[in-house]
PDB file of C-alpha atoms in Angstrom:
ATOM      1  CA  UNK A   9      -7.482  28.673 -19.791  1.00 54.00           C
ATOM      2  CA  UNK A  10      -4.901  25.958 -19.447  1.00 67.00           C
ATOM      3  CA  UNK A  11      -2.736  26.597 -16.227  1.00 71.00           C
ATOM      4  CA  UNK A  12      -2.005  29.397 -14.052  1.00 68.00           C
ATOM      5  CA  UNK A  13       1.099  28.564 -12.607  1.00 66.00           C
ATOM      6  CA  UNK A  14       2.440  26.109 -15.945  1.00 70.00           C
ATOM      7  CA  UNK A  15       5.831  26.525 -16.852  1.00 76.00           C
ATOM      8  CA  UNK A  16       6.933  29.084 -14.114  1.00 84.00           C
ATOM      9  CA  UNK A  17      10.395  27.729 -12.647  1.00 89.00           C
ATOM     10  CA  UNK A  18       9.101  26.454  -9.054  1.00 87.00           C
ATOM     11  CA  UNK A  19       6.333  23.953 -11.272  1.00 84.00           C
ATOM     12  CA  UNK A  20       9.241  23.085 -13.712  1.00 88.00           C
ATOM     13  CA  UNK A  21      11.330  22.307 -10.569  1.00 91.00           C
ATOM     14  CA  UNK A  22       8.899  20.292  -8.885  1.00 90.00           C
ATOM     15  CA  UNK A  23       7.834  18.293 -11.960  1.00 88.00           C
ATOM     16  CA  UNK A  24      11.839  17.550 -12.959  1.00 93.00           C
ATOM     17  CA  UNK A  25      11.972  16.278  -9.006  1.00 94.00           C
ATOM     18  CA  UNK A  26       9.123  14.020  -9.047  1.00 92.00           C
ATOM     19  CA  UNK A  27      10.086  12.406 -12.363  1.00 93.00           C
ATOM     20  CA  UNK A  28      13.702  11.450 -11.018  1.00 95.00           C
ATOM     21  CA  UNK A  29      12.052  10.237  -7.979  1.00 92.00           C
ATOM     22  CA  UNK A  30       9.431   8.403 -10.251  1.00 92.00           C
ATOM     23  CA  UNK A  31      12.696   6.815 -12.590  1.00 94.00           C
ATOM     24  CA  UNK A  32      13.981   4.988  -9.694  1.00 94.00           C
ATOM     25  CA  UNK A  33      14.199   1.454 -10.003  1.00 94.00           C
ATOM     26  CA  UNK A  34      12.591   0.888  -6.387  1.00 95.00           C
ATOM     27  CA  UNK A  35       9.840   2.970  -6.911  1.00 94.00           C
ATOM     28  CA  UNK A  36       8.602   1.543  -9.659  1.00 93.00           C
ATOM     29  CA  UNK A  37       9.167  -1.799  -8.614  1.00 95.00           C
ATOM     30  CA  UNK A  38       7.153  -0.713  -5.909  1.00 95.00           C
ATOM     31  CA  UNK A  39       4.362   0.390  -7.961  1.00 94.00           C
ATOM     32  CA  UNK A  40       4.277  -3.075  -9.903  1.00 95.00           C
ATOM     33  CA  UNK A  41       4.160  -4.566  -6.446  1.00 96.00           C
ATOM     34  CA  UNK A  42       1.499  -2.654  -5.425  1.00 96.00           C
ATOM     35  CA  UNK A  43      -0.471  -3.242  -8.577  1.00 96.00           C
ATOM     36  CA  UNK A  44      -0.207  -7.093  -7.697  1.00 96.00           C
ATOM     37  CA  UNK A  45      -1.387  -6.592  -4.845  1.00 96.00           C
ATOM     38  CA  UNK A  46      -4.145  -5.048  -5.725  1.00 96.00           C
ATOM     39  CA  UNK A  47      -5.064  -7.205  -8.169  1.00 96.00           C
ATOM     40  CA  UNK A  48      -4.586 -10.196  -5.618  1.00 96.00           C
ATOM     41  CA  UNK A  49      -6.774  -8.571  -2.902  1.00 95.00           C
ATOM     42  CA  UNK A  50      -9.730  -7.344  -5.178  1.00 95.00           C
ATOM     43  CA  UNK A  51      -9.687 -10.576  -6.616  1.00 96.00           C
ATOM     44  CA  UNK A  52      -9.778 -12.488  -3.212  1.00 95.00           C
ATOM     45  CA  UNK A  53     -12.234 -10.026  -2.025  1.00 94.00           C
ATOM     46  CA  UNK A  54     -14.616  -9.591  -4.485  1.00 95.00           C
ATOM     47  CA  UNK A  55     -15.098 -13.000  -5.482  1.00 96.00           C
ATOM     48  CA  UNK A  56     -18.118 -14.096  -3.439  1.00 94.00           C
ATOM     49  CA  UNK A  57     -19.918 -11.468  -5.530  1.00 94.00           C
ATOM     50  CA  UNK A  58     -18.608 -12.086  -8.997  1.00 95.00           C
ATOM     51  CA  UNK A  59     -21.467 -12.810 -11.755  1.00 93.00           C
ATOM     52  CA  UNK A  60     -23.776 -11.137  -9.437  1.00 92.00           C
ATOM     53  CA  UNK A  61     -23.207  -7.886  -7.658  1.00 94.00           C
ATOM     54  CA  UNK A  62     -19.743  -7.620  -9.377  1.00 96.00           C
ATOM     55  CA  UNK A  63     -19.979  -8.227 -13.251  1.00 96.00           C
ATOM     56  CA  UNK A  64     -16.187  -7.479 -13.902  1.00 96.00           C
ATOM     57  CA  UNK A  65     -12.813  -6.408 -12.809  1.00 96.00           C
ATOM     58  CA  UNK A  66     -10.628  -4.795 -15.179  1.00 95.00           C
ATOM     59  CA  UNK A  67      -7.726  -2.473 -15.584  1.00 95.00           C
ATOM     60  CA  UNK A  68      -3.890  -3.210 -14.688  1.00 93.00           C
ATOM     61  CA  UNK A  69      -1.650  -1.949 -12.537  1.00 92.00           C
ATOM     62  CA  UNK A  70      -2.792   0.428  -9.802  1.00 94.00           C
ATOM     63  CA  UNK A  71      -5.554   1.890 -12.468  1.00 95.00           C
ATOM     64  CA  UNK A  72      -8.572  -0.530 -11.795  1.00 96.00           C
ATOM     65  CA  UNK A  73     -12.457  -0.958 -12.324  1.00 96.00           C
ATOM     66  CA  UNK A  74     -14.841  -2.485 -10.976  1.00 97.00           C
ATOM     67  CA  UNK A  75     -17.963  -2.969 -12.664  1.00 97.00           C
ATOM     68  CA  UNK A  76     -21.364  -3.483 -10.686  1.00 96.00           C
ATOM     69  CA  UNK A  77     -24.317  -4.730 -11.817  1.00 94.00           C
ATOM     70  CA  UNK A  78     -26.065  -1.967 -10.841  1.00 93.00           C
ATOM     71  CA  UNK A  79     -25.357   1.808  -9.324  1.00 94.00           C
ATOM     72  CA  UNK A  80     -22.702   1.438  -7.409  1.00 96.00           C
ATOM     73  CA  UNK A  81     -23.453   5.019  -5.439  1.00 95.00           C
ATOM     74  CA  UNK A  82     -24.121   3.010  -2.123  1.00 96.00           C
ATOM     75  CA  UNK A  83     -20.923   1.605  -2.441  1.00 97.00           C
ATOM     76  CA  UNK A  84     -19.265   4.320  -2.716  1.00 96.00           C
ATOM     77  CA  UNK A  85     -21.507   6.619  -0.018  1.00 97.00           C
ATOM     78  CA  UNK A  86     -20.676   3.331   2.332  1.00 97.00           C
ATOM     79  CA  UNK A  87     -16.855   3.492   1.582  1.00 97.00           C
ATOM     80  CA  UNK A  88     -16.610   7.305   1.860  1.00 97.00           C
ATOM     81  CA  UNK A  89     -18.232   6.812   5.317  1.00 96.00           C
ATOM     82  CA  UNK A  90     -15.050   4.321   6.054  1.00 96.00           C
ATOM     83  CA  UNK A  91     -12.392   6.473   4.811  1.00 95.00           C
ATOM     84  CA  UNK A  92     -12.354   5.318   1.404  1.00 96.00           C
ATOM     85  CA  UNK A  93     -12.825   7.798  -1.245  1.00 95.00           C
ATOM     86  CA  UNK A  94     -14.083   5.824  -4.854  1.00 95.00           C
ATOM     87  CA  UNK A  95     -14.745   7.814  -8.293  1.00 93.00           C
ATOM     88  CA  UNK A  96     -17.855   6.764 -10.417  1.00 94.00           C
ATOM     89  CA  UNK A  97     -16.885   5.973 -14.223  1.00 92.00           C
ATOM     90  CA  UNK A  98     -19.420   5.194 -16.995  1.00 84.00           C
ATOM     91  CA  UNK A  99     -22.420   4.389 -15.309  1.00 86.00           C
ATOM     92  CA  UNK A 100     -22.242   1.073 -13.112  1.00 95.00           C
ATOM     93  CA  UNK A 101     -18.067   1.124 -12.491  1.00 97.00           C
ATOM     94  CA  UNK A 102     -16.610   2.680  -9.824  1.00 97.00           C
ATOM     95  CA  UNK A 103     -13.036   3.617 -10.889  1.00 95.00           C
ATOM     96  CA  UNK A 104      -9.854   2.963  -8.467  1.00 95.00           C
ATOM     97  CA  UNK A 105      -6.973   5.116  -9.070  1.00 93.00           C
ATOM     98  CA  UNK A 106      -4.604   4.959  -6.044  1.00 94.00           C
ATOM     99  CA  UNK A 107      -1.369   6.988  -6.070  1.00 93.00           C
ATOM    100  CA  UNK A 108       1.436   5.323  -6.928  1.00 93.00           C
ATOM    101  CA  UNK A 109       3.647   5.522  -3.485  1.00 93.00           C
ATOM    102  CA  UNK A 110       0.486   4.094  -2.072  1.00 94.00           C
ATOM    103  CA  UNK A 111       1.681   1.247   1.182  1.00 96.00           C
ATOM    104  CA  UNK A 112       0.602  -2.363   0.459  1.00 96.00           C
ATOM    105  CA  UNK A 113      -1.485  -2.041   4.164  1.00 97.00           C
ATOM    106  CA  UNK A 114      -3.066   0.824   2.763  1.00 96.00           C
ATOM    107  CA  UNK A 115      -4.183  -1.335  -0.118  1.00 96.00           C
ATOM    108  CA  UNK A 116      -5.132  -4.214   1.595  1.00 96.00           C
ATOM    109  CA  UNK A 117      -7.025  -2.088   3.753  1.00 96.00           C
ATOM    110  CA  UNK A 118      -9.153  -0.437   1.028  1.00 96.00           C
ATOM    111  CA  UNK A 119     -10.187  -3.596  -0.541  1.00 95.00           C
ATOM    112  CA  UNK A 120     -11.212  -5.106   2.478  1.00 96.00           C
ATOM    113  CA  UNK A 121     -13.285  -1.711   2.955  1.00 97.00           C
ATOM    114  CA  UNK A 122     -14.289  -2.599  -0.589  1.00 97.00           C
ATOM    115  CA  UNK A 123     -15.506  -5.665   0.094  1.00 95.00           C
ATOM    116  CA  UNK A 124     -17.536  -4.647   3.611  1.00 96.00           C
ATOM    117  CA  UNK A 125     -19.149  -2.181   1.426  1.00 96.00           C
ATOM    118  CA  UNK A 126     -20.312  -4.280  -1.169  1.00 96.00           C
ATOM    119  CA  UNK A 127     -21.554  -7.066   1.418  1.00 95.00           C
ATOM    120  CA  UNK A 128     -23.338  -4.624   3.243  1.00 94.00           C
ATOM    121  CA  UNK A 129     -24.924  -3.070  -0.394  1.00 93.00           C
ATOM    122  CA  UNK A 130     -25.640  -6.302  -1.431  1.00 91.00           C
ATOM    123  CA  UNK A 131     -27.164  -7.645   1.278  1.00 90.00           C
ATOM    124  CA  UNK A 132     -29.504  -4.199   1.711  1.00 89.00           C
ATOM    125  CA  UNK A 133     -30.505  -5.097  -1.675  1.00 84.00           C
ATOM    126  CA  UNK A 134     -31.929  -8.615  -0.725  1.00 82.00           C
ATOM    127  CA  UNK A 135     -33.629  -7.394   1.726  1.00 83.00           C
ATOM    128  CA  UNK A 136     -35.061  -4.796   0.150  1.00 72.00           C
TER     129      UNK A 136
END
């Protein structure tokens, strides 16, 4: 079973309307933007914890990962608890896939939640 609703003419309107909204140039100079930003801030906020906690970030764009050096489930229990909703991918990555008309605060605020939640991880983990 593929779709329900596939191909019936309120779908095919709505998917011709979001891919002339998706061709403008602003929007996706927006989205480039934003996946700078992103970058930037994960970057910035992450790095206190690269080649320990954090083994690698990779992706491009808005479609990142962020690979731990161990389960990252607390992180993402810890950033669901703050509002920030993270996917699990392959093991020790947690996968970051925000939509594309996503505002630079709202980015800059889920990296910083990143970041909190990885402190407070990693430091739980000393500890322990």
């Amino acid at each position: 079973h593929g779709t329900t609703f596939g191909g019936n003419p309120l779908a095919c309107r709505v998917g011709c309307t979001v891919m002339e909204h998706i061709a403008q140039p602003e929007f996706l100079e927006h989205v480039q933007a934003a996946g700078q930003v992103l970058d930037q801030e994960l970057k910035q906020a992450l790095a206190p914890f690269m080649g320990s906690t954090v083994v690698e970030l990779r992706g491009t764009g808005l479609l990142r990962g962020i690979q731990f050096s161990s389960d990252p489930t607390p992180v993402i229990d810890r950033a669901r608890d703050h509002g920030l909703l993270l996917v699990g991918a392959g093991g020790n990555t947690v996968r970051l896939v925000p939509p594309l008309n996503t505002r630079l605060a709202d980015i800059k605020r889920g990296a910083a939640i990143i970041a909190d939640c990885v402190t407070q991880v990693a430091a739980a983990e000393r500890s322990a």
